[in-house]
Coordinates of C-alpha atoms in Angstrom, one line a residue:
M1 CA 0.0 0.0 0.0
K2 CA 2.8 2.4 0.8
K3 CA 4.5 1.7 -2.5
L4 CA 1.2 2.3 -4.3
F5 CA 0.6 5.6 -2.5
A6 CA 4.1 6.8 -3.3
L7 CA 3.6 5.9 -7.0
M8 CA 0.3 7.7 -7.1
T9 CA 1.9 10.7 -5.5
A10 CA 4.7 10.7 -8.1
L11 CA 2.2 10.5 -10.9
A12 CA 0.2 13.4 -9.5
A13 CA 3.4 15.5 -9.2
L14 CA 4.1 15.0 -12.9
L15 CA 0.7 16.3 -13.8
L16 CA 1.2 19.6 -12.0
P17 CA 1.9 22.5 -14.3
S18 CA 5.6 23.3 -14.7
R19 CA 7.0 26.7 -13.7
S20 CA 10.4 25.9 -15.3
T21 CA 12.0 28.6 -17.5
A22 CA 10.2 28.9 -20.8
E23 CA 11.2 30.5 -24.0
E24 CA 11.3 34.3 -23.6
V25 CA 9.3 36.1 -26.2
G26 CA 9.2 39.8 -27.2
T27 CA 5.7 41.3 -26.8
S28 CA 3.8 44.5 -26.7
A29 CA 2.1 43.3 -23.5
T30 CA 3.4 44.2 -20.1
A31 CA 3.2 40.4 -19.4
C32 CA 2.2 37.4 -21.4
V33 CA 2.3 33.6 -21.4
I34 CA 1.3 30.7 -23.7
I35 CA 0.8 27.3 -22.1
D36 CA 0.1 23.8 -23.4
E37 CA -3.5 23.3 -22.3
A38 CA -3.1 19.5 -21.8
S39 CA -0.1 19.6 -19.5
G40 CA 0.0 23.3 -18.3
R41 CA 3.6 23.5 -19.5
V42 CA 4.8 27.1 -20.3
L43 CA 5.8 27.4 -23.9
L44 CA 6.3 31.2 -24.3
S45 CA 6.4 33.9 -21.7
H46 CA 7.4 37.4 -20.7
N47 CA 7.1 38.8 -17.2
A48 CA 4.7 35.9 -16.6
E49 CA 5.2 35.9 -12.8
T50 CA 4.7 39.6 -12.4
P51 CA 1.6 40.6 -10.3
L52 CA -0.7 42.9 -12.2
P53 CA -4.3 44.0 -12.2
M54 CA -6.4 41.9 -14.7
A55 CA -9.7 43.7 -15.1
S56 CA -12.7 41.5 -16.2
T57 CA -10.5 38.5 -16.9
T58 CA -11.2 38.0 -13.2
K59 CA -14.5 36.6 -14.3
V60 CA -12.8 33.4 -15.5
M61 CA -12.4 32.4 -11.8
T62 CA -15.9 33.6 -11.0
A63 CA -17.3 31.3 -13.6
L64 CA -15.1 28.4 -12.5
L65 CA -16.3 28.6 -8.9
A66 CA -19.9 28.9 -10.0
L67 CA -19.5 25.7 -12.0
E68 CA -17.8 23.9 -9.2
R69 CA -20.1 25.0 -6.4
G70 CA -23.5 25.6 -8.1
N71 CA -26.0 23.9 -10.4
L72 CA -26.7 25.4 -13.8
A73 CA -30.5 25.3 -13.2
D74 CA -30.2 27.2 -9.9
P75 CA -32.3 30.4 -9.7
V76 CA -30.0 33.4 -9.1
T77 CA -31.6 36.7 -8.0
C78 CA -30.2 40.2 -8.5
S79 CA -29.9 41.9 -5.2
R80 CA -29.8 45.7 -4.6
N81 CA -26.0 45.3 -4.3
A82 CA -25.7 43.6 -7.7
F83 CA -28.1 46.1 -9.3
G84 CA -25.9 49.0 -8.2
V85 CA -22.6 47.7 -9.6
P86 CA -21.1 50.2 -12.1
G87 CA -19.4 49.4 -15.4
T88 CA -20.4 46.8 -18.0
S89 CA -23.8 45.3 -17.3
I90 CA -26.5 43.0 -18.6
Y91 CA -29.0 45.5 -17.0
L92 CA -30.5 43.2 -14.4
S93 CA -33.4 44.7 -12.5
E94 CA -33.3 44.5 -8.7
G95 CA -35.1 41.2 -7.8
E96 CA -34.8 39.8 -11.3
T97 CA -34.1 36.1 -11.4
L98 CA -32.2 34.1 -14.0
T99 CA -30.7 30.6 -13.9
L100 CA -27.1 30.3 -13.1
E101 CA -26.4 29.1 -16.6
E102 CA -28.0 32.3 -18.0
M103 CA -26.1 34.4 -15.6
L104 CA -22.9 32.8 -16.8
Y105 CA -23.6 33.7 -20.4
G106 CA -24.2 37.3 -19.3
L107 CA -20.9 37.1 -17.3
M108 CA -18.7 35.7 -20.0
L109 CA -20.1 37.2 -23.2
A110 CA -21.3 40.6 -22.2
S111 CA -19.0 40.8 -19.1
G112 CA -21.8 41.8 -16.8
N113 CA -20.5 43.2 -13.5
D114 CA -24.1 42.9 -12.2
A115 CA -24.1 39.2 -13.2
A116 CA -20.7 38.7 -11.5
T117 CA -22.0 40.1 -8.2
A118 CA -25.3 38.2 -8.3
I119 CA -23.3 34.9 -8.9
A120 CA -20.9 35.8 -6.1
E121 CA -23.7 36.3 -3.6
H122 CA -25.5 33.2 -4.7
I123 CA -22.4 30.9 -4.3
G124 CA -20.6 32.6 -1.4
G125 CA -23.4 34.3 0.5
T126 CA -21.5 37.6 0.4
V127 CA -19.1 39.1 -2.2
D128 CA -16.3 39.1 0.4
D129 CA -16.7 35.5 1.3
F130 CA -16.9 34.6 -2.4
C131 CA -13.7 36.5 -3.1
R132 CA -11.9 34.5 -0.3
M133 CA -13.1 31.3 -2.0
M134 CA -11.7 32.6 -5.3
T135 CA -8.3 33.3 -3.8
A136 CA -8.2 29.9 -2.0
R137 CA -9.2 28.0 -5.1
A138 CA -6.5 29.8 -7.1
A139 CA -3.9 28.7 -4.5
E140 CA -5.1 25.1 -4.9
L141 CA -4.5 25.4 -8.7
G142 CA -0.8 26.4 -8.0
C143 CA -1.3 30.1 -8.4
Q144 CA 1.4 31.8 -6.3
N145 CA 0.7 35.5 -6.8
T146 CA -3.1 35.9 -7.0
V147 CA -5.5 37.7 -4.7
F148 CA -9.1 38.3 -5.6
L149 CA -11.0 41.2 -3.9
T150 CA -13.9 41.5 -6.4
P151 CA -15.7 39.0 -8.6
H152 CA -15.7 41.3 -11.6
G153 CA -12.3 43.0 -11.8
L154 CA -13.2 46.6 -11.2
P155 CA -10.2 48.4 -9.9
R156 CA -9.3 47.8 -6.2
E157 CA -5.9 48.0 -4.6
G158 CA -4.6 44.5 -3.8
H159 CA -6.6 42.7 -6.5
Y160 CA -4.1 41.1 -8.8
T161 CA -2.8 38.0 -10.6
T162 CA 0.0 37.1 -13.0
A163 CA -0.2 36.0 -16.6
H164 CA 0.9 32.5 -15.6
D165 CA -1.6 32.2 -12.7
L166 CA -4.4 33.4 -14.9
A167 CA -3.6 30.8 -17.5
L168 CA -3.7 28.1 -14.9
I169 CA -7.1 29.2 -13.8
A170 CA -8.3 29.3 -17.4
R171 CA -6.9 25.8 -18.0
E172 CA -8.9 24.4 -15.1
A173 CA -12.1 26.2 -16.3
M174 CA -11.6 24.7 -19.7
T175 CA -12.0 21.2 -18.2
H176 CA -15.7 22.0 -17.9
E177 CA -17.7 21.3 -21.1
I178 CA -20.2 24.0 -20.4
F179 CA -17.5 26.6 -19.8
R180 CA -15.9 25.7 -23.2
E181 CA -19.3 26.0 -24.8
I182 CA -20.0 29.4 -23.2
V183 CA -16.7 31.1 -24.0
S184 CA -16.7 29.8 -27.6
T185 CA -20.2 31.2 -28.3
Q186 CA -20.3 34.4 -30.3
R187 CA -23.9 35.3 -29.8
A188 CA -26.6 34.2 -27.4
K189 CA -30.0 35.2 -26.1
I190 CA -31.2 35.0 -22.5
P191 CA -34.5 36.1 -20.9
W192 CA -35.2 39.7 -20.0
E193 CA -37.8 39.9 -17.2
G194 CA -40.7 42.3 -17.9
R195 CA -39.9 42.6 -21.6
S196 CA -41.4 40.8 -24.6
Y197 CA -38.0 40.2 -26.1
S198 CA -34.8 38.6 -24.9
R199 CA -31.4 40.0 -24.0
V200 CA -29.0 39.6 -26.9
L201 CA -25.4 38.9 -25.8
N202 CA -22.5 39.4 -28.1
N203 CA -19.1 38.0 -27.2
K204 CA -16.4 40.7 -27.0
N205 CA -13.7 38.3 -28.0
K206 CA -13.0 39.1 -31.6
L207 CA -10.6 36.1 -32.0
L208 CA -13.6 33.8 -32.2
S209 CA -14.4 35.2 -35.7
T210 CA -10.8 36.1 -36.8
Y211 CA -8.5 33.4 -35.6
D212 CA -8.6 29.8 -37.0
G213 CA -9.4 27.3 -34.2
A214 CA -10.0 29.9 -31.5
T215 CA -11.6 28.5 -28.3
G216 CA -12.3 31.5 -26.2
I217 CA -11.9 32.9 -23.5
K218 CA -12.4 36.4 -21.9
T219 CA -11.6 40.0 -22.4
G220 CA -11.0 42.7 -19.8
Y221 CA -10.3 46.4 -19.7
T222 CA -10.0 49.1 -17.1
K223 CA -7.8 52.2 -17.2
K224 CA -5.6 50.8 -14.5
A225 CA -5.2 47.3 -15.9
G226 CA -5.2 48.3 -19.6
R227 CA -6.4 45.8 -22.2
C228 CA -6.3 42.2 -20.8
L229 CA -7.1 39.0 -22.7
V230 CA -7.3 35.3 -21.9
F231 CA -7.5 33.3 -25.1
G232 CA -7.0 29.9 -26.6
A233 CA -7.0 27.9 -29.8
E234 CA -6.6 24.4 -31.1
R235 CA -4.7 23.2 -34.2
E236 CA -3.8 19.7 -35.3
G237 CA -4.4 18.2 -31.9
M238 CA -2.5 20.9 -30.0
R239 CA -4.4 23.2 -27.7
V240 CA -2.9 26.3 -26.2
I241 CA -4.1 28.9 -23.6
G242 CA -2.6 32.4 -23.5
V243 CA -2.8 35.6 -21.5
V244 CA -1.8 39.1 -22.3
L245 CA -2.0 41.8 -19.6
N246 CA -1.9 45.5 -20.3
C247 CA -1.6 45.1 -24.1
Y248 CA -2.9 47.9 -26.4
D249 CA -3.1 45.6 -29.5
W250 CA -4.5 42.7 -27.5
F251 CA -6.2 40.7 -30.3
D252 CA -3.4 41.1 -32.8
E253 CA -0.8 40.3 -30.2
A254 CA -2.7 37.2 -29.0
A255 CA -2.9 35.9 -32.6
R256 CA 0.8 36.6 -33.1
L257 CA 1.8 34.8 -30.0
M258 CA -0.3 31.8 -30.8
D259 CA 1.1 31.7 -34.3
I260 CA 4.6 31.5 -32.8
A261 CA 3.6 28.7 -30.5
F262 CA 1.9 26.7 -33.3
S263 CA 4.9 27.3 -35.6
R264 CA 7.5 26.1 -33.0
Y265 CA 5.6 23.3 -31.3
E266 CA 3.5 20.3 -32.2
A267 CA 1.5 17.6 -30.5
M268 CA 2.9 14.1 -30.8
T269 CA 1.4 10.7 -29.7
L270 CA 4.1 8.1 -29.0
M271 CA 1.9 5.3 -27.5
L272 CA -1.8 4.6 -27.4
E273 CA -4.2 3.6 -24.5
G274 CA -4.2 -0.2 -24.0
E275 CA -0.7 -0.7 -25.6
S276 CA 1.5 -3.1 -23.6
V277 CA 5.0 -1.8 -22.8
R278 CA 6.4 -4.7 -20.8
T279 CA 5.5 -8.0 -19.1
I280 CA 6.4 -8.4 -15.5
P281 CA 7.1 -11.7 -13.8
V282 CA 4.6 -12.6 -11.0
T283 CA 5.6 -14.8 -8.0
T284 CA 3.3 -17.1 -6.1
S285 CA 1.0 -17.7 -9.1
E286 CA 0.4 -20.2 -11.8
E287 CA 0.6 -17.3 -14.3
E288 CA 4.2 -16.4 -15.2
S289 CA 3.7 -12.7 -15.9
V290 CA 1.3 -9.8 -16.3
S291 CA 1.2 -7.1 -19.0
A292 CA 1.8 -3.5 -18.1
V293 CA -0.5 -1.4 -20.4
L294 CA -1.2 2.3 -20.8
A295 CA -4.2 3.7 -19.0
G296 CA -4.4 6.5 -21.6
D297 CA -2.6 7.9 -24.7
L298 CA 0.9 9.2 -24.2
T299 CA 0.5 12.5 -26.0
G300 CA 2.6 15.6 -25.5
V301 CA 3.7 18.9 -27.0
I302 CA 7.3 19.1 -28.2
A303 CA 9.4 21.5 -30.1
K304 CA 9.2 20.8 -33.8
G305 CA 12.2 19.0 -35.2
T306 CA 13.0 17.2 -32.0
M307 CA 12.4 13.6 -31.0
P308 CA 11.3 12.8 -27.4
V309 CA 12.4 9.7 -25.5
I310 CA 10.3 7.3 -23.5
E311 CA 11.1 6.6 -19.8
I312 CA 9.4 3.7 -18.1
D313 CA 9.1 3.1 -14.3
L314 CA 8.0 -0.4 -13.4
P315 CA 8.9 -3.0 -10.7
D316 CA 11.1 -5.9 -11.7
V317 CA 8.7 -8.4 -10.2
L318 CA 5.2 -8.5 -8.8
D319 CA 3.6 -10.6 -6.0
A320 CA 0.2 -12.1 -6.6
P321 CA -2.6 -11.4 -6.4
V322 CA -2.8 -8.7 -9.1
S323 CA -6.1 -7.3 -10.3
R324 CA -6.7 -6.0 -13.8
G325 CA -6.4 -2.2 -13.7
D326 CA -4.0 -2.1 -10.7
L327 CA -1.6 0.8 -10.9
L328 CA 1.9 -0.6 -11.6
G329 CA 4.0 2.3 -12.7
Q330 CA 4.2 5.1 -15.3
V331 CA 5.6 6.0 -18.7
R332 CA 6.9 9.4 -19.4
M333 CA 7.6 11.4 -22.6
V334 CA 10.8 13.4 -22.1
S335 CA 12.0 16.2 -24.4
A336 CA 15.1 18.3 -23.8
G337 CA 15.3 16.8 -20.3
Q338 CA 11.8 17.9 -19.4
T339 CA 8.8 15.6 -18.9
V340 CA 6.1 16.8 -21.3
A341 CA 3.6 14.0 -20.8
S342 CA 3.0 11.0 -18.6
A343 CA 0.6 8.1 -18.5
A344 CA -0.2 5.5 -15.8
L345 CA 0.7 1.9 -16.5
V346 CA -1.8 -0.6 -15.2
A347 CA -2.2 -4.4 -15.1
G348 CA -3.7 -5.8 -18.2
Q349 CA -5.1 -8.9 -16.6
S350 CA -5.8 -10.4 -13.1
V351 CA -3.5 -12.9 -11.6
L352 CA -4.6 -15.0 -8.6
R353 CA -2.3 -16.0 -5.8
D354 CA -1.4 -19.7 -5.9
D355 CA 0.6 -21.0 -2.9
F356 CA -0.1 -23.3 0.0
T357 CA -1.8 -20.6 2.1
A358 CA -4.0 -19.5 -0.7
R359 CA -5.0 -23.0 -1.6
W360 CA -5.8 -23.8 2.1
E361 CA -7.9 -20.6 2.4
N362 CA -9.7 -21.5 -0.9
Y363 CA -10.3 -25.1 0.4
W364 CA -12.0 -23.8 3.6
E365 CA -14.1 -21.2 1.8
N366 CA -15.4 -23.8 -0.6
W367 CA -16.0 -26.3 2.3
F368 CA -18.2 -23.9 4.2
I369 CA -20.1 -23.0 1.1
A370 CA -20.8 -26.7 0.4
Q371 CA -22.2 -27.3 3.9

């Protein structure tokens, strides 16, 4: 059991996003980053660990917490506090109720500060408590320089993040299918209480209509933060997430940075789920060995023109019994000395224990059943 726990801990550590030095890139942004969405590995960066205000890109975390803590069909009511929030709005009336899903569309497409506050109060009870939840959740995701003091990103001293931290938050949010659906939607309609027509929400992210393979995610602007953008795209099996903070040509710069990433890196699959990498001898069993097979595809992003190597960690021998699917070890894809992908290796079949003790226990079990 201790060996299994240690192995699972090692596998989990490999899946944590790397903060190793990435390729420095020139940019018009004060800070930027491009990460591989699958692994979280940083591909390109500039000042990526510098704390900065982030305006409405804050709402990526607001949406993530809402999805993790709420239900899409939940009724969310606009309080007096939410009704009075300045800035961009979906023009909620005090006492108006929408579903959480409808609020999320208003939050992410139209960047409604009123929707952000209504969601925060619905999930956290109060805005302050919700913001504490936001900061704590960011820390769980590995964010080292992030503090949330508002759910919408309006200027407030002490409210900040980094390009890298924001990319990690967006990466987690993109694991939710409904989040991906919302942030890739260019136009949507939601109810408008007291009116005979619906609210029309237009996504402010121009990349959705101008950049091939764009997947989202969120715009933001205040005078203090400048133009901020969280963005993503997928091409030929490679998915990236990027962030630019305080960037005057935000959409053009985001496209340029993604072009660089796609031109220099590519996704490669070295082994497939179910593929056997080795047979391991098994003691105290009539079976001589068990196959170690991949629990998932070994796919990683590597620099173009390079060839990764495979590293395999497995025990030399196993003791029966072994159950099909038991975790045995791991296989890693390594490029330029860095692990870019890993997959668990599990037992491909079950093997029963077969020694004197096992036979004696089996005899007694069958004897009692027969009585």
